[in-house]
Amino acid sequence: MPPTSPTPVNRDEAAARAPVRGALRDAVREPVAQAVGEVVRVRGDACPGALRLHLADDGRLARLRLPAGLLTHRQALALADAAERLGDGHLDLTSRGNVQLRGLGASCGGELAALLHEADLLPSERHERVRNIVASPLAGLDGPGAGDVPSWARRLDALLCASEAATGLSGRFLFALDDGRGDVAALGADVTLLARRDTTATVRIGTNHPPHGGRAVRVPAADAPRAALLAAETFLTAAEASGTGAWRVRDLPADAARGLAAALAERLTAAGIAVLAGDGEEPREDAPAPAPGLVPSPDGTVALCAYPRLGRLSAAQWRLLLCGGGDGGLRLTPWRGVIVPGLAPDDAAALLGRLRTAGLVTEPGSPWLGVGACTGRPGCAKALADVRADAAASVTTAPSPAPEGDGNNLPVYWSGCARRCGHPQGDRVDMVATGEGRYTVSVHTQDGHGRPLDEKKQP
């Protein structure tokens, strides 16, 4: 039964609003020194969820976990209904393939929970914030890749919801299920499953790079979801022993992180899961996000990929995604995109045109592609600028081109404050509001260990 108790709420503090000035081309190169230190968490994780709502300046916010970004047609319609009846009529996509509803009323918590229960979107109230699972969004649709990653995601989700220990995970802990192409394996997850063509899977806990990880282990593919859960439980044991209150693997002290792979191997063996000899070749981690457009599938159907501007859709745009005649529902991507699978070729082409007319990004050359932003003002009290308006202005006002190599081709993310909420992983340009009409501009690139190499700032 849905809960009837009041919904917990978090509250932001007030902050000033400022317009944007300056441009990326004026950034000045400065070296970056990476500080490595022990993180000690002294408070509980306040990450919002479907039942724990966050109180923002534009009303309450709900974050709905959608493992692997998978939604049936019925579930997707239920979310559109929730956005219109209870929220501001929009759906925001997150960098973990989840959905946020904003502008929720003060007394809507019980009604929202009932709606989610009815749509089978809330299988366990105690686990709803820990179901953070991203997966290769084109798995099984375009030919490349190995393993049935969507099935892995459904199985892992069921195992998480059945695990008492898993309730101890924070709402920030992340699983990544990669079909072998190396797209979500690069997202800095706490536990990564990488499918292999030899019917095995690589299980990685942490980044697999010192000081926050260790050597990965290999298991039969059929055991991969259970191995992922055991990896998370191994982390929880290490976090408790460290006394740091760690939320994620990267929060652990270096000595504790280095021992995770060996501890995981012991736990897998004790659970009857074979730890196979040899890791084989290093997994690739360079596959790009799916490009907007049409993706032919080996079965003769077509998948459609589209991106809402700044990751935000109206309920009408969301419903339009479901009008292509397919029955495969939707797949949300960690890059704030949407995949519509299983369409007939003619239907896919027609739907792509309708989505383009409705304002979605449907072509690889769109200037909107790769531009993201947090909520900013006026929705967030901590923001120092209306970053969504500033990001939109940067797209619609053609700037002078930046010098070659200065971040021209990198994703650009606009943040209202130094928290950089929702920023993408990997190479990117960070535009961070600092108040008084100014932004700090930083170009972040990473080597194989995921460390920043350089930074550019505009004072």
PDB file of C-alpha atoms in Angstrom, residues 165-379:
ATOM      1  CA  ALA A 165      22.027  -4.675   3.432  1.00  0.00           C
ATOM      2  CA  ALA A 166      21.430  -2.603   0.277  1.00  0.00           C
ATOM      3  CA  THR A 167      19.247  -0.172   2.235  1.00  0.00           C
ATOM      4  CA  GLY A 168      22.542   1.122   3.654  1.00  0.00           C
ATOM      5  CA  LEU A 169      23.693   2.427   0.270  1.00  0.00           C
ATOM      6  CA  SER A 170      23.493   6.165  -0.326  1.00  0.00           C
ATOM      7  CA  GLY A 171      21.298   7.693  -2.984  1.00  0.00           C
ATOM      8  CA  ARG A 172      24.510   8.559  -4.862  1.00  0.00           C
ATOM      9  CA  PHE A 173      25.977   5.050  -5.184  1.00  0.00           C
ATOM     10  CA  LEU A 174      25.982   4.072  -8.870  1.00  0.00           C
ATOM     11  CA  PHE A 175      25.937   0.807 -10.843  1.00  0.00           C
ATOM     12  CA  ALA A 176      26.916   0.793 -14.542  1.00  0.00           C
ATOM     13  CA  LEU A 177      26.062  -2.126 -16.833  1.00  0.00           C
ATOM     14  CA  ASP A 178      28.074  -1.943 -20.050  1.00  0.00           C
ATOM     15  CA  ASP A 179      27.416  -4.258 -23.002  1.00  0.00           C
ATOM     16  CA  GLY A 180      31.090  -4.175 -23.948  1.00  0.00           C
ATOM     17  CA  ARG A 181      31.124  -1.057 -26.110  1.00  0.00           C
ATOM     18  CA  GLY A 182      32.617   1.056 -23.315  1.00  0.00           C
ATOM     19  CA  ASP A 183      30.040   3.838 -23.075  1.00  0.00           C
ATOM     20  CA  VAL A 184      28.732   3.681 -19.508  1.00  0.00           C
ATOM     21  CA  ALA A 185      31.923   2.019 -18.241  1.00  0.00           C
ATOM     22  CA  ALA A 186      33.479   5.489 -18.460  1.00  0.00           C
ATOM     23  CA  LEU A 187      30.937   7.165 -16.165  1.00  0.00           C
ATOM     24  CA  GLY A 188      32.783   6.670 -12.899  1.00  0.00           C
ATOM     25  CA  ALA A 189      30.343   4.189 -11.357  1.00  0.00           C
ATOM     26  CA  ASP A 190      30.986   2.517  -8.029  1.00  0.00           C
ATOM     27  CA  VAL A 191      30.284  -0.940  -9.453  1.00  0.00           C
ATOM     28  CA  THR A 192      30.646  -1.678 -13.163  1.00  0.00           C
ATOM     29  CA  LEU A 193      29.648  -4.810 -15.074  1.00  0.00           C
ATOM     30  CA  LEU A 194      31.255  -5.157 -18.491  1.00  0.00           C
ATOM     31  CA  ALA A 195      29.853  -7.833 -20.797  1.00  0.00           C
ATOM     32  CA  ARG A 196      32.340  -9.945 -22.758  1.00  0.00           C
ATOM     33  CA  ARG A 197      31.831 -12.018 -25.879  1.00  0.00           C
ATOM     34  CA  ASP A 198      33.093 -15.175 -24.155  1.00  0.00           C
ATOM     35  CA  THR A 199      29.883 -15.347 -22.034  1.00  0.00           C
ATOM     36  CA  THR A 200      31.669 -13.911 -19.015  1.00  0.00           C
ATOM     37  CA  ALA A 201      31.565 -10.492 -17.391  1.00  0.00           C
ATOM     38  CA  THR A 202      34.138  -8.244 -15.811  1.00  0.00           C
ATOM     39  CA  VAL A 203      33.096  -6.933 -12.389  1.00  0.00           C
ATOM     40  CA  ARG A 204      34.840  -3.768 -11.292  1.00  0.00           C
ATOM     41  CA  ILE A 205      34.423  -2.146  -7.910  1.00  0.00           C
ATOM     42  CA  GLY A 206      35.540   1.453  -7.887  1.00  0.00           C
ATOM     43  CA  THR A 207      37.257   3.148 -10.819  1.00  0.00           C
ATOM     44  CA  ASN A 208      39.840   0.351 -11.134  1.00  0.00           C
ATOM     45  CA  HIS A 209      42.556   2.990 -10.810  1.00  0.00           C
ATOM     46  CA  PRO A 210      44.555   3.858  -7.677  1.00  0.00           C
ATOM     47  CA  PRO A 211      43.812   4.957  -5.069  1.00  0.00           C
ATOM     48  CA  HIS A 212      40.095   4.207  -5.352  1.00  0.00           C
ATOM     49  CA  GLY A 213      39.995   0.779  -6.949  1.00  0.00           C
ATOM     50  CA  GLY A 214      41.844  -2.397  -7.749  1.00  0.00           C
ATOM     51  CA  ARG A 215      42.017  -5.214 -10.214  1.00  0.00           C
ATOM     52  CA  ALA A 216      38.668  -6.302 -11.611  1.00  0.00           C
ATOM     53  CA  VAL A 217      37.408  -9.882 -11.352  1.00  0.00           C
ATOM     54  CA  ARG A 218      35.733 -12.006 -13.999  1.00  0.00           C
ATOM     55  CA  VAL A 219      32.630 -14.149 -13.463  1.00  0.00           C
ATOM     56  CA  PRO A 220      30.161 -16.109 -15.619  1.00  0.00           C
ATOM     57  CA  ALA A 221      27.752 -13.694 -17.308  1.00  0.00           C
ATOM     58  CA  ALA A 222      24.768 -15.451 -15.728  1.00  0.00           C
ATOM     59  CA  ASP A 223      26.105 -14.499 -12.285  1.00  0.00           C
ATOM     60  CA  ALA A 224      26.911 -10.874 -13.132  1.00  0.00           C
ATOM     61  CA  PRO A 225      23.886  -9.210 -11.460  1.00  0.00           C
ATOM     62  CA  ARG A 226      24.399 -11.138  -8.229  1.00  0.00           C
ATOM     63  CA  ALA A 227      28.112 -10.293  -8.347  1.00  0.00           C
ATOM     64  CA  ALA A 228      27.243  -6.597  -8.672  1.00  0.00           C
ATOM     65  CA  LEU A 229      25.096  -6.724  -5.541  1.00  0.00           C
ATOM     66  CA  LEU A 230      27.865  -8.531  -3.633  1.00  0.00           C
ATOM     67  CA  ALA A 231      30.303  -5.836  -4.784  1.00  0.00           C
ATOM     68  CA  ALA A 232      28.034  -3.169  -3.300  1.00  0.00           C
ATOM     69  CA  GLU A 233      27.748  -5.125  -0.052  1.00  0.00           C
ATOM     70  CA  THR A 234      31.562  -5.479  -0.012  1.00  0.00           C
ATOM     71  CA  PHE A 235      31.809  -1.693  -0.232  1.00  0.00           C
ATOM     72  CA  LEU A 236      29.370  -1.275   2.654  1.00  0.00           C
ATOM     73  CA  THR A 237      31.493  -3.565   4.836  1.00  0.00           C
ATOM     74  CA  ALA A 238      34.631  -1.597   3.966  1.00  0.00           C
ATOM     75  CA  ALA A 239      32.887   1.733   4.549  1.00  0.00           C
ATOM     76  CA  GLU A 240      31.713   0.661   8.001  1.00  0.00           C
ATOM     77  CA  ALA A 241      35.179  -0.596   8.926  1.00  0.00           C
ATOM     78  CA  SER A 242      36.812   2.639   7.766  1.00  0.00           C
ATOM     79  CA  GLY A 243      34.606   4.782  10.003  1.00  0.00           C
ATOM     80  CA  THR A 244      34.414   7.460   7.303  1.00  0.00           C
ATOM     81  CA  GLY A 245      30.684   7.257   6.568  1.00  0.00           C
ATOM     82  CA  ALA A 246      31.616   6.895   2.885  1.00  0.00           C
ATOM     83  CA  TRP A 247      28.780   7.270   0.389  1.00  0.00           C
ATOM     84  CA  ARG A 248      30.784   6.132  -2.637  1.00  0.00           C
ATOM     85  CA  VAL A 249      33.895   4.043  -3.308  1.00  0.00           C
ATOM     86  CA  ARG A 250      35.931   7.162  -4.058  1.00  0.00           C
ATOM     87  CA  ASP A 251      35.207   8.365  -0.493  1.00  0.00           C
ATOM     88  CA  LEU A 252      37.089   5.428   1.033  1.00  0.00           C
ATOM     89  CA  PRO A 253      40.637   5.786   2.357  1.00  0.00           C
ATOM     90  CA  ALA A 254      43.173   4.560  -0.206  1.00  0.00           C
ATOM     91  CA  ASP A 255      44.173   1.456   1.765  1.00  0.00           C
ATOM     92  CA  ALA A 256      40.548   0.348   2.137  1.00  0.00           C
ATOM     93  CA  ALA A 257      39.841   0.949  -1.573  1.00  0.00           C
ATOM     94  CA  ARG A 258      42.852  -1.067  -2.687  1.00  0.00           C
ATOM     95  CA  GLY A 259      41.593  -4.151  -0.873  1.00  0.00           C
ATOM     96  CA  LEU A 260      38.105  -4.138  -2.368  1.00  0.00           C
ATOM     97  CA  ALA A 261      38.783  -6.421  -5.343  1.00  0.00           C
ATOM     98  CA  ALA A 262      40.359  -9.127  -3.174  1.00  0.00           C
ATOM     99  CA  ALA A 263      37.543  -8.859  -0.629  1.00  0.00           C
ATOM    100  CA  LEU A 264      35.006  -9.117  -3.438  1.00  0.00           C
ATOM    101  CA  ALA A 265      36.690 -12.243  -4.831  1.00  0.00           C
ATOM    102  CA  GLU A 266      36.449 -13.894  -1.417  1.00  0.00           C
ATOM    103  CA  ARG A 267      32.777 -12.959  -1.071  1.00  0.00           C
ATOM    104  CA  LEU A 268      31.965 -14.249  -4.563  1.00  0.00           C
ATOM    105  CA  THR A 269      33.644 -17.565  -3.854  1.00  0.00           C
ATOM    106  CA  ALA A 270      31.773 -17.909  -0.569  1.00  0.00           C
ATOM    107  CA  ALA A 271      28.506 -17.271  -2.443  1.00  0.00           C
ATOM    108  CA  GLY A 272      29.269 -20.035  -4.938  1.00  0.00           C
ATOM    109  CA  ILE A 273      30.120 -17.721  -7.845  1.00  0.00           C
ATOM    110  CA  ALA A 274      33.177 -18.805  -9.827  1.00  0.00           C
ATOM    111  CA  VAL A 275      35.963 -16.232 -10.009  1.00  0.00           C
ATOM    112  CA  LEU A 276      37.550 -16.995 -13.364  1.00  0.00           C
ATOM    113  CA  ALA A 277      41.262 -16.815 -14.047  1.00  0.00           C
ATOM    114  CA  GLY A 278      42.648 -13.922 -16.074  1.00  0.00           C
ATOM    115  CA  ASP A 279      41.189 -10.546 -16.809  1.00  0.00           C
ATOM    116  CA  GLY A 280      41.906 -10.562 -20.536  1.00  0.00           C
ATOM    117  CA  GLU A 281      42.294  -7.290 -22.398  1.00  0.00           C
ATOM    118  CA  GLU A 282      41.589  -3.957 -20.756  1.00  0.00           C
ATOM    119  CA  PRO A 283      38.000  -2.893 -21.446  1.00  0.00           C
ATOM    120  CA  ARG A 284      37.569   0.030 -23.788  1.00  0.00           C
ATOM    121  CA  GLU A 285      36.038   3.171 -22.332  1.00  0.00           C
ATOM    122  CA  ASP A 286      35.759   5.471 -25.296  1.00  0.00           C
ATOM    123  CA  ALA A 287      32.376   4.858 -26.914  1.00  0.00           C
ATOM    124  CA  PRO A 288      30.431   8.101 -27.379  1.00  0.00           C
ATOM    125  CA  ALA A 289      26.872   8.793 -26.335  1.00  0.00           C
ATOM    126  CA  PRO A 290      24.281   7.736 -28.934  1.00  0.00           C
ATOM    127  CA  ALA A 291      23.982  10.315 -31.690  1.00  0.00           C
ATOM    128  CA  PRO A 292      20.552  11.801 -32.369  1.00  0.00           C
ATOM    129  CA  GLY A 293      18.765  10.300 -35.337  1.00  0.00           C
ATOM    130  CA  LEU A 294      17.711   6.840 -36.511  1.00  0.00           C
ATOM    131  CA  VAL A 295      19.529   3.637 -35.560  1.00  0.00           C
ATOM    132  CA  PRO A 296      18.822   0.504 -37.682  1.00  0.00           C
ATOM    133  CA  SER A 297      18.415  -2.719 -35.693  1.00  0.00           C
ATOM    134  CA  PRO A 298      19.398  -6.193 -36.906  1.00  0.00           C
ATOM    135  CA  ASP A 299      15.760  -7.343 -36.703  1.00  0.00           C
ATOM    136  CA  GLY A 300      14.654  -4.793 -39.300  1.00  0.00           C
ATOM    137  CA  THR A 301      13.170  -2.306 -36.842  1.00  0.00           C
ATOM    138  CA  VAL A 302      14.606   1.130 -36.136  1.00  0.00           C
ATOM    139  CA  ALA A 303      15.483   2.839 -32.857  1.00  0.00           C
ATOM    140  CA  LEU A 304      15.122   6.597 -32.627  1.00  0.00           C
ATOM    141  CA  CYS A 305      17.390   8.767 -30.503  1.00  0.00           C
ATOM    142  CA  ALA A 306      16.456  12.341 -29.551  1.00  0.00           C
ATOM    143  CA  TYR A 307      17.649  14.876 -26.983  1.00  0.00           C
ATOM    144  CA  PRO A 308      15.466  17.456 -25.240  1.00  0.00           C
ATOM    145  CA  ARG A 309      17.030  20.881 -25.032  1.00  0.00           C
ATOM    146  CA  LEU A 310      18.869  21.204 -21.710  1.00  0.00           C
ATOM    147  CA  GLY A 311      17.406  17.838 -20.676  1.00  0.00           C
ATOM    148  CA  ARG A 312      13.893  19.183 -20.086  1.00  0.00           C
ATOM    149  CA  LEU A 313      10.661  18.081 -21.789  1.00  0.00           C
ATOM    150  CA  SER A 314       7.102  19.269 -21.547  1.00  0.00           C
ATOM    151  CA  ALA A 315       4.521  16.569 -20.917  1.00  0.00           C
ATOM    152  CA  ALA A 316       3.330  17.079 -24.502  1.00  0.00           C
ATOM    153  CA  GLN A 317       6.839  16.456 -25.894  1.00  0.00           C
ATOM    154  CA  TRP A 318       7.157  13.391 -23.658  1.00  0.00           C
ATOM    155  CA  ARG A 319       3.863  11.960 -24.929  1.00  0.00           C
ATOM    156  CA  LEU A 320       4.928  12.601 -28.511  1.00  0.00           C
ATOM    157  CA  LEU A 321       7.833  10.207 -27.989  1.00  0.00           C
ATOM    158  CA  LEU A 322       5.256   7.465 -27.451  1.00  0.00           C
ATOM    159  CA  CYS A 323       3.384   8.091 -30.711  1.00  0.00           C
ATOM    160  CA  GLY A 324       5.625   6.123 -33.069  1.00  0.00           C
ATOM    161  CA  GLY A 325       3.614   2.939 -33.004  1.00  0.00           C
ATOM    162  CA  GLY A 326       6.233   0.782 -31.264  1.00  0.00           C
ATOM    163  CA  ASP A 327       5.596  -1.177 -28.095  1.00  0.00           C
ATOM    164  CA  GLY A 328       9.121  -1.058 -26.659  1.00  0.00           C
ATOM    165  CA  GLY A 329       8.507   1.870 -24.341  1.00  0.00           C
ATOM    166  CA  LEU A 330      11.390   4.290 -23.752  1.00  0.00           C
ATOM    167  CA  ARG A 331      15.030   4.077 -22.736  1.00  0.00           C
ATOM    168  CA  LEU A 332      16.483   7.139 -21.020  1.00  0.00           C
ATOM    169  CA  THR A 333      20.217   7.650 -21.366  1.00  0.00           C
ATOM    170  CA  PRO A 334      22.835   8.990 -18.907  1.00  0.00           C
ATOM    171  CA  TRP A 335      23.417  11.803 -21.425  1.00  0.00           C
ATOM    172  CA  ARG A 336      19.874  13.142 -20.981  1.00  0.00           C
ATOM    173  CA  GLY A 337      18.657  11.587 -24.189  1.00  0.00           C
ATOM    174  CA  VAL A 338      15.753   9.296 -25.048  1.00  0.00           C
ATOM    175  CA  ILE A 339      15.802   6.107 -27.126  1.00  0.00           C
ATOM    176  CA  VAL A 340      12.550   4.906 -28.703  1.00  0.00           C
ATOM    177  CA  PRO A 341      13.151   1.276 -29.770  1.00  0.00           C
ATOM    178  CA  GLY A 342      11.284  -1.132 -32.030  1.00  0.00           C
ATOM    179  CA  LEU A 343       9.818   1.249 -34.616  1.00  0.00           C
ATOM    180  CA  ALA A 344       8.947   0.454 -38.217  1.00  0.00           C
ATOM    181  CA  PRO A 345      11.328   2.397 -40.525  1.00  0.00           C
ATOM    182  CA  ASP A 346       8.624   4.659 -41.996  1.00  0.00           C
ATOM    183  CA  ASP A 347       7.107   5.321 -38.572  1.00  0.00           C
ATOM    184  CA  ALA A 348      10.531   6.169 -37.145  1.00  0.00           C
ATOM    185  CA  ALA A 349      11.257   8.700 -39.891  1.00  0.00           C
ATOM    186  CA  ALA A 350       7.850  10.338 -39.435  1.00  0.00           C
ATOM    187  CA  LEU A 351       8.251  10.524 -35.661  1.00  0.00           C
ATOM    188  CA  LEU A 352      11.734  12.009 -35.996  1.00  0.00           C
ATOM    189  CA  GLY A 353      10.283  14.828 -38.084  1.00  0.00           C
ATOM    190  CA  ARG A 354       7.530  15.494 -35.557  1.00  0.00           C
ATOM    191  CA  LEU A 355      10.036  15.592 -32.710  1.00  0.00           C
ATOM    192  CA  ARG A 356      12.198  18.046 -34.638  1.00  0.00           C
ATOM    193  CA  THR A 357       9.196  20.307 -35.135  1.00  0.00           C
ATOM    194  CA  ALA A 358       8.419  20.020 -31.412  1.00  0.00           C
ATOM    195  CA  GLY A 359      11.872  21.378 -30.539  1.00  0.00           C
ATOM    196  CA  LEU A 360      13.845  18.241 -29.686  1.00  0.00           C
ATOM    197  CA  VAL A 361      17.405  17.726 -30.917  1.00  0.00           C
ATOM    198  CA  THR A 362      17.269  15.136 -33.716  1.00  0.00           C
ATOM    199  CA  GLU A 363      20.422  15.825 -35.771  1.00  0.00           C
ATOM    200  CA  PRO A 364      24.117  15.374 -34.825  1.00  0.00           C
ATOM    201  CA  GLY A 365      24.985  18.893 -36.017  1.00  0.00           C
ATOM    202  CA  SER A 366      22.564  20.713 -33.724  1.00  0.00           C
ATOM    203  CA  PRO A 367      24.195  23.506 -31.656  1.00  0.00           C
ATOM    204  CA  TRP A 368      22.062  22.329 -28.714  1.00  0.00           C
ATOM    205  CA  LEU A 369      23.773  18.947 -28.617  1.00  0.00           C
ATOM    206  CA  GLY A 370      26.053  18.604 -25.595  1.00  0.00           C
ATOM    207  CA  VAL A 371      24.808  21.776 -23.883  1.00  0.00           C
ATOM    208  CA  GLY A 372      23.423  21.134 -20.408  1.00  0.00           C
ATOM    209  CA  ALA A 373      22.492  23.114 -17.337  1.00  0.00           C
ATOM    210  CA  CYS A 374      21.330  22.708 -13.786  1.00  0.00           C
ATOM    211  CA  THR A 375      18.042  24.263 -12.683  1.00  0.00           C
ATOM    212  CA  GLY A 376      19.589  27.584 -11.661  1.00  0.00           C
ATOM    213  CA  ARG A 377      17.524  30.615 -10.721  1.00  0.00           C
ATOM    214  CA  PRO A 378      14.679  31.020 -10.022  1.00  0.00           C
ATOM    215  CA  GLY A 379      14.095  27.342  -9.144  1.00  0.00           C
TER     216      GLY A 379
END
